[in-house]
Amino acid sequence: MMNMISLFRETRAVRDFTDEPVPRHIIMNILDDAVWAPNHRFREPWRFIYAEGDGKQKLAASIDWKQHPRLVNTIIQAPLCLIVTAKMNNDEHIASEDFAAVCCLIQNIQLLSWVHGLGMTWNLGDYRGWTEFMKLAGIQENERIAGILSIGFFAPVPEKAALIELYEKVEVW
Amino acid sequence: MAGQRDVGEKENWSTHMSQLVRERRTIRSFSEHPLSQEIVIDRLQAAAQSVFNEKGKLPCRFVYIASREGKEKAVSLIMSVYAEHKLYKWLPSKVGQMMAERIISIPAFLVVVQEMEESKEMCERDYASICAMLQSFSLLAWDCGIGLVWNTEPYMRKQSFATDMGLKRGERIVTILFMGNYERISKGKQRTPVMKKISFL
């Protein structure tokens, strides 16, 4: 029988998507749930850029394909590209807390998408120097990209994930 | 019909997940009832599985502290790093003792240790994945009545504390989760609607 634990165990990254468009209202519902992520002092340090169709193709075209073939292919192939930003801060501790909060939010998106039959890949890299991309996406000076998410329906169901052995990584006091 | 049941189940699970994500709260005051180590580790395993599924390597390890002696040791390390670095202006010994007792009464601590890669980019990606895993864990814990708080105070980055906690070179503490069964649940602050925080290309 399916339970919460097995649902989490089954969740996985998806890189192959069907052409079927993703209804915007489903994504908006997912995001309005996902923002219930924990965040310090209620700073809600996130913002979203939703790109599909031409807007998405332009984003993909601004990336150096030779350097980042996998990312470019994923953006082109997935019907939706959702960029999630985190607020930057001169205080390293606050910046790190805010980045963590946005990562929790992205995990919520991953889990909520999965139960809606949507797959997601979370791309995260060093995006310094991506001037054209940042300009197209409208990323502001005080923001950094916490994830470029590729979202879409998947078929077939992606390969079963390898089981993670955790017990040997837990020390008990 | 099998097809219909599938649809029904799918809708059911999306409602359930949506509720879980919206209902989870940060918990700072716990029942003293001990936790089952097996349940905690099982849920931690499932949380890891929900994030790390491509290459299988887990960039972190854990110290699970739930025995009286273990908690006493950890809390004395926390108190001494506080004193050493004067993280509090002045703490009368009686207040310090009360604070220590209060922390010891929390059923379990989970120290999350990141094993650092050489490249900064990899470290950041691993940190992001560890945070994602801990969010999965918070939800799975909540689902069985366990609440928690992420402690990220600066003391856990101090070298003396890391050494005393048994960290090796190339490791750092991401957070210490304090956890136990929850009794009272706060109402939670309404979030800003996503419409106000999104732009469309």
Coordinates of N, CA and C in Angstrom, one line a residue, chain A residues 43-141:
Chain A
R43 N 11.1 36.4 6.2 CA 11.7 37.3 5.2 C 11.2 36.9 3.8
E44 N 10.6 35.7 3.6 CA 10.1 35.2 2.3 C 11.1 35.6 1.2
P45 N 12.3 35.1 1.3 CA 13.4 35.7 0.5 C 13.4 35.2 -1.0
W46 N 12.3 34.8 -1.5 CA 12.2 34.2 -2.9 C 11.5 35.1 -3.9
R47 N 11.7 34.8 -5.2 CA 11.0 35.4 -6.3 C 11.0 34.4 -7.4
F48 N 10.0 34.5 -8.3 CA 9.9 33.5 -9.4 C 9.9 34.1 -10.8
I49 N 10.5 33.5 -11.7 CA 10.4 33.9 -13.1 C 9.9 32.7 -13.9
Y50 N 8.7 32.9 -14.5 CA 8.0 31.8 -15.2 C 8.2 32.0 -16.7
A51 N 8.9 31.0 -17.3 CA 9.2 31.2 -18.8 C 8.7 30.0 -19.6
E52 N 7.9 30.3 -20.6 CA 7.5 29.2 -21.5 C 7.5 29.8 -22.9
G53 N 7.3 29.0 -23.9 CA 7.3 29.4 -25.3 C 8.5 30.2 -25.7
D54 N 8.2 31.4 -26.4 CA 9.3 32.2 -26.9 C 10.3 32.7 -25.8
G55 N 9.7 33.1 -24.7 CA 10.5 33.6 -23.6 C 11.5 32.6 -23.2
K56 N 11.0 31.4 -23.1 CA 11.9 30.3 -22.7 C 13.0 30.0 -23.7
Q57 N 12.6 30.0 -25.0 CA 13.6 29.7 -26.1 C 14.7 30.8 -26.1
K58 N 14.3 32.1 -25.8 CA 15.3 33.1 -25.8 C 16.3 32.9 -24.6
L59 N 15.7 32.5 -23.5 CA 16.6 32.2 -22.4 C 17.6 31.1 -22.8
A60 N 17.1 30.1 -23.4 CA 18.0 28.9 -23.7 C 19.0 29.4 -24.7
A61 N 18.6 30.3 -25.7 CA 19.6 30.7 -26.7 C 20.7 31.6 -26.2
S62 N 20.4 32.2 -25.0 CA 21.5 33.1 -24.4 C 22.6 32.3 -23.7
I63 N 22.4 31.0 -23.5 CA 23.3 30.2 -22.8 C 24.3 29.5 -23.8
D64 N 25.6 29.5 -23.4 CA 26.6 28.9 -24.2 C 26.4 27.4 -24.2
W65 N 25.9 26.9 -25.4 CA 25.5 25.5 -25.5 C 26.7 24.6 -25.3
K66 N 27.9 25.0 -25.8 CA 29.0 24.1 -25.7 C 29.5 23.8 -24.3
Q67 N 29.3 24.9 -23.5 CA 29.7 24.8 -22.1 C 28.6 24.0 -21.2
H68 N 27.4 24.2 -21.6 CA 26.3 23.7 -20.8 C 25.2 22.9 -21.6
P69 N 25.7 21.9 -22.3 CA 24.7 21.2 -23.2 C 23.5 20.6 -22.5
R70 N 23.7 20.0 -21.3 CA 22.7 19.4 -20.6 C 21.6 20.4 -20.1
L71 N 22.0 21.5 -19.6 CA 21.1 22.5 -19.2 C 20.3 23.1 -20.3
V72 N 21.0 23.4 -21.4 CA 20.3 24.0 -22.6 C 19.2 23.0 -23.1
N73 N 19.6 21.7 -23.2 CA 18.7 20.7 -23.7 C 17.5 20.5 -22.8
T74 N 17.7 20.6 -21.5 CA 16.6 20.4 -20.6 C 15.6 21.6 -20.7
I75 N 16.2 22.8 -20.8 CA 15.3 24.0 -20.9 C 14.5 23.9 -22.2
I76 N 15.2 23.5 -23.3 CA 14.4 23.5 -24.5 C 13.3 22.4 -24.5
Q77 N 13.7 21.3 -23.9 CA 12.8 20.1 -23.9 C 11.6 20.3 -23.0
A78 N 11.8 20.8 -21.8 CA 10.7 20.9 -20.8 C 9.8 22.0 -21.2
P79 N 8.5 21.8 -21.1 CA 7.5 22.9 -21.5 C 7.6 24.1 -20.6
L80 N 8.1 24.0 -19.4 CA 8.2 25.1 -18.5 C 9.5 25.3 -17.9
C81 N 10.0 26.5 -17.9 CA 11.3 26.8 -17.1 C 10.9 27.8 -16.0
L82 N 11.2 27.4 -14.8 CA 10.8 28.3 -13.7 C 12.1 28.6 -12.9
I83 N 12.5 29.9 -12.9 CA 13.7 30.3 -12.2 C 13.3 30.8 -10.8
V84 N 14.0 30.3 -9.8 CA 13.7 30.7 -8.4 C 14.9 31.4 -7.9
T85 N 14.7 32.7 -7.4 CA 15.8 33.4 -6.9 C 15.8 33.5 -5.4
A86 N 17.0 33.7 -4.8 CA 17.1 34.0 -3.4 C 17.7 35.4 -3.2
K87 N 17.3 36.1 -2.1 CA 17.8 37.4 -1.8 C 19.3 37.2 -1.4
M88 N 20.1 38.1 -1.8 CA 21.5 38.1 -1.3 C 21.6 39.1 -0.2
N89 N 22.6 38.9 0.6 CA 22.8 39.8 1.8 C 24.3 39.9 2.1
N90 N 24.7 41.1 2.6 CA 26.1 41.3 2.9 C 26.5 40.5 4.1
D91 N 25.5 40.2 5.0 CA 25.7 39.4 6.2 C 25.7 37.9 5.7
E92 N 26.8 37.2 5.8 CA 26.9 35.9 5.2 C 25.9 34.9 5.9
H93 N 25.7 35.1 7.2 CA 24.8 34.2 7.9 C 23.4 34.3 7.5
I94 N 22.9 35.6 7.3 CA 21.6 35.8 6.8 C 21.5 35.3 5.4
A95 N 22.5 35.5 4.5 CA 22.4 35.1 3.2 C 22.3 33.5 3.1
S96 N 23.0 32.9 4.0 CA 23.0 31.4 4.0 C 21.6 30.9 4.5
E97 N 21.1 31.5 5.5 CA 19.7 31.2 6.0 C 18.7 31.3 4.9
D98 N 18.8 32.5 4.2 CA 17.8 32.7 3.1 C 18.0 31.8 1.9
F99 N 19.2 31.4 1.6 CA 19.4 30.4 0.5 C 18.8 29.1 1.0
A100 N 19.0 28.7 2.2 CA 18.5 27.5 2.7 C 16.9 27.5 2.6
A101 N 16.3 28.6 3.0 CA 14.9 28.7 2.9 C 14.4 28.5 1.5
V102 N 15.1 29.1 0.5 CA 14.7 28.9 -0.9 C 14.9 27.4 -1.3
C103 N 15.9 26.8 -0.8 CA 16.1 25.4 -1.1 C 14.9 24.5 -0.6
C104 N 14.5 24.9 0.6 CA 13.3 24.2 1.2 C 12.1 24.4 0.3
L105 N 11.9 25.6 -0.2 CA 10.8 25.9 -1.1 C 10.9 25.1 -2.4
I106 N 12.1 25.0 -2.9 CA 12.3 24.2 -4.2 C 11.9 22.8 -3.9
Q107 N 12.3 22.2 -2.8 CA 12.0 20.9 -2.5 C 10.5 20.7 -2.4
N108 N 9.8 21.7 -1.8 CA 8.3 21.6 -1.8 C 7.8 21.5 -3.2
I109 N 8.3 22.4 -4.1 CA 7.9 22.3 -5.5 C 8.1 21.0 -6.1
Q110 N 9.3 20.4 -5.8 CA 9.6 19.0 -6.3 C 8.5 18.0 -5.9
L111 N 8.2 18.0 -4.6 CA 7.3 17.0 -4.0 C 5.9 17.3 -4.5
L112 N 5.4 18.5 -4.5 CA 4.1 18.8 -5.0 C 3.9 18.5 -6.5
S113 N 4.9 18.8 -7.3 CA 4.9 18.5 -8.7 C 4.7 17.0 -8.9
W114 N 5.5 16.2 -8.1 CA 5.5 14.8 -8.3 C 4.1 14.2 -8.0
V115 N 3.4 14.7 -7.0 CA 2.0 14.2 -6.7 C 1.0 14.6 -7.8
H116 N 1.4 15.6 -8.6 CA 0.5 16.1 -9.7 C 0.9 15.4 -11.0
G117 N 1.8 14.4 -10.9 CA 2.3 13.7 -12.1 C 3.2 14.6 -12.9
L118 N 3.8 15.6 -12.3 CA 4.8 16.4 -13.1 C 6.2 16.1 -12.6
G119 N 7.1 16.1 -13.6 CA 8.5 15.9 -13.2 C 9.3 17.2 -13.2
M120 N 10.4 17.1 -12.5 CA 11.2 18.4 -12.4 C 12.7 18.1 -12.3
T121 N 13.5 18.9 -12.9 CA 14.9 18.9 -12.7 C 15.3 20.2 -12.1
W122 N 16.2 20.1 -11.1 CA 16.7 21.3 -10.4 C 18.1 21.6 -10.8
N123 N 18.3 22.6 -11.6 CA 19.6 22.9 -12.1 C 20.2 24.0 -11.2
L124 N 21.4 23.8 -10.7 CA 22.1 24.8 -9.9 C 23.5 24.9 -10.2
G125 N 24.0 26.0 -10.6 CA 25.4 26.1 -11.0 C 26.0 27.5 -10.7
D126 N 27.1 27.8 -11.2 CA 27.7 29.1 -11.0 C 27.3 29.9 -12.2
Y127 N 26.4 30.8 -12.0 CA 25.9 31.6 -13.1 C 26.5 33.0 -13.2
R128 N 27.6 33.2 -12.5 CA 28.2 34.5 -12.6 C 28.7 34.7 -14.1
G129 N 28.5 35.9 -14.6 CA 28.9 36.2 -15.9 C 27.9 35.9 -17.0
W130 N 26.7 35.5 -16.6 CA 25.6 35.2 -17.5 C 24.8 36.5 -17.7
T131 N 25.5 37.5 -18.2 CA 24.8 38.8 -18.3 C 23.5 38.8 -19.1
E132 N 23.6 38.2 -20.3 CA 22.4 38.2 -21.2 C 21.3 37.5 -20.5
F133 N 21.6 36.3 -20.0 CA 20.5 35.5 -19.3 C 19.9 36.3 -18.2
M134 N 20.7 36.9 -17.3 CA 20.2 37.6 -16.2 C 19.3 38.8 -16.6
K135 N 19.7 39.4 -17.7 CA 19.0 40.6 -18.2 C 17.6 40.1 -18.8
L136 N 17.6 39.0 -19.6 CA 16.4 38.5 -20.1 C 15.4 38.1 -19.0
A137 N 16.0 37.4 -18.0 CA 15.1 36.9 -16.9 C 14.7 38.0 -15.9
G138 N 15.4 39.2 -16.0 CA 15.1 40.3 -15.1 C 15.6 40.0 -13.7
I139 N 16.7 39.3 -13.5 CA 17.2 39.1 -12.2 C 17.8 40.4 -11.7
Q140 N 17.5 40.7 -10.4 CA 18.0 42.0 -9.9 C 19.3 41.9 -9.2
E141 N 19.9 43.0 -9.0 CA 21.3 43.1 -8.4 C 21.4 42.3 -7.1

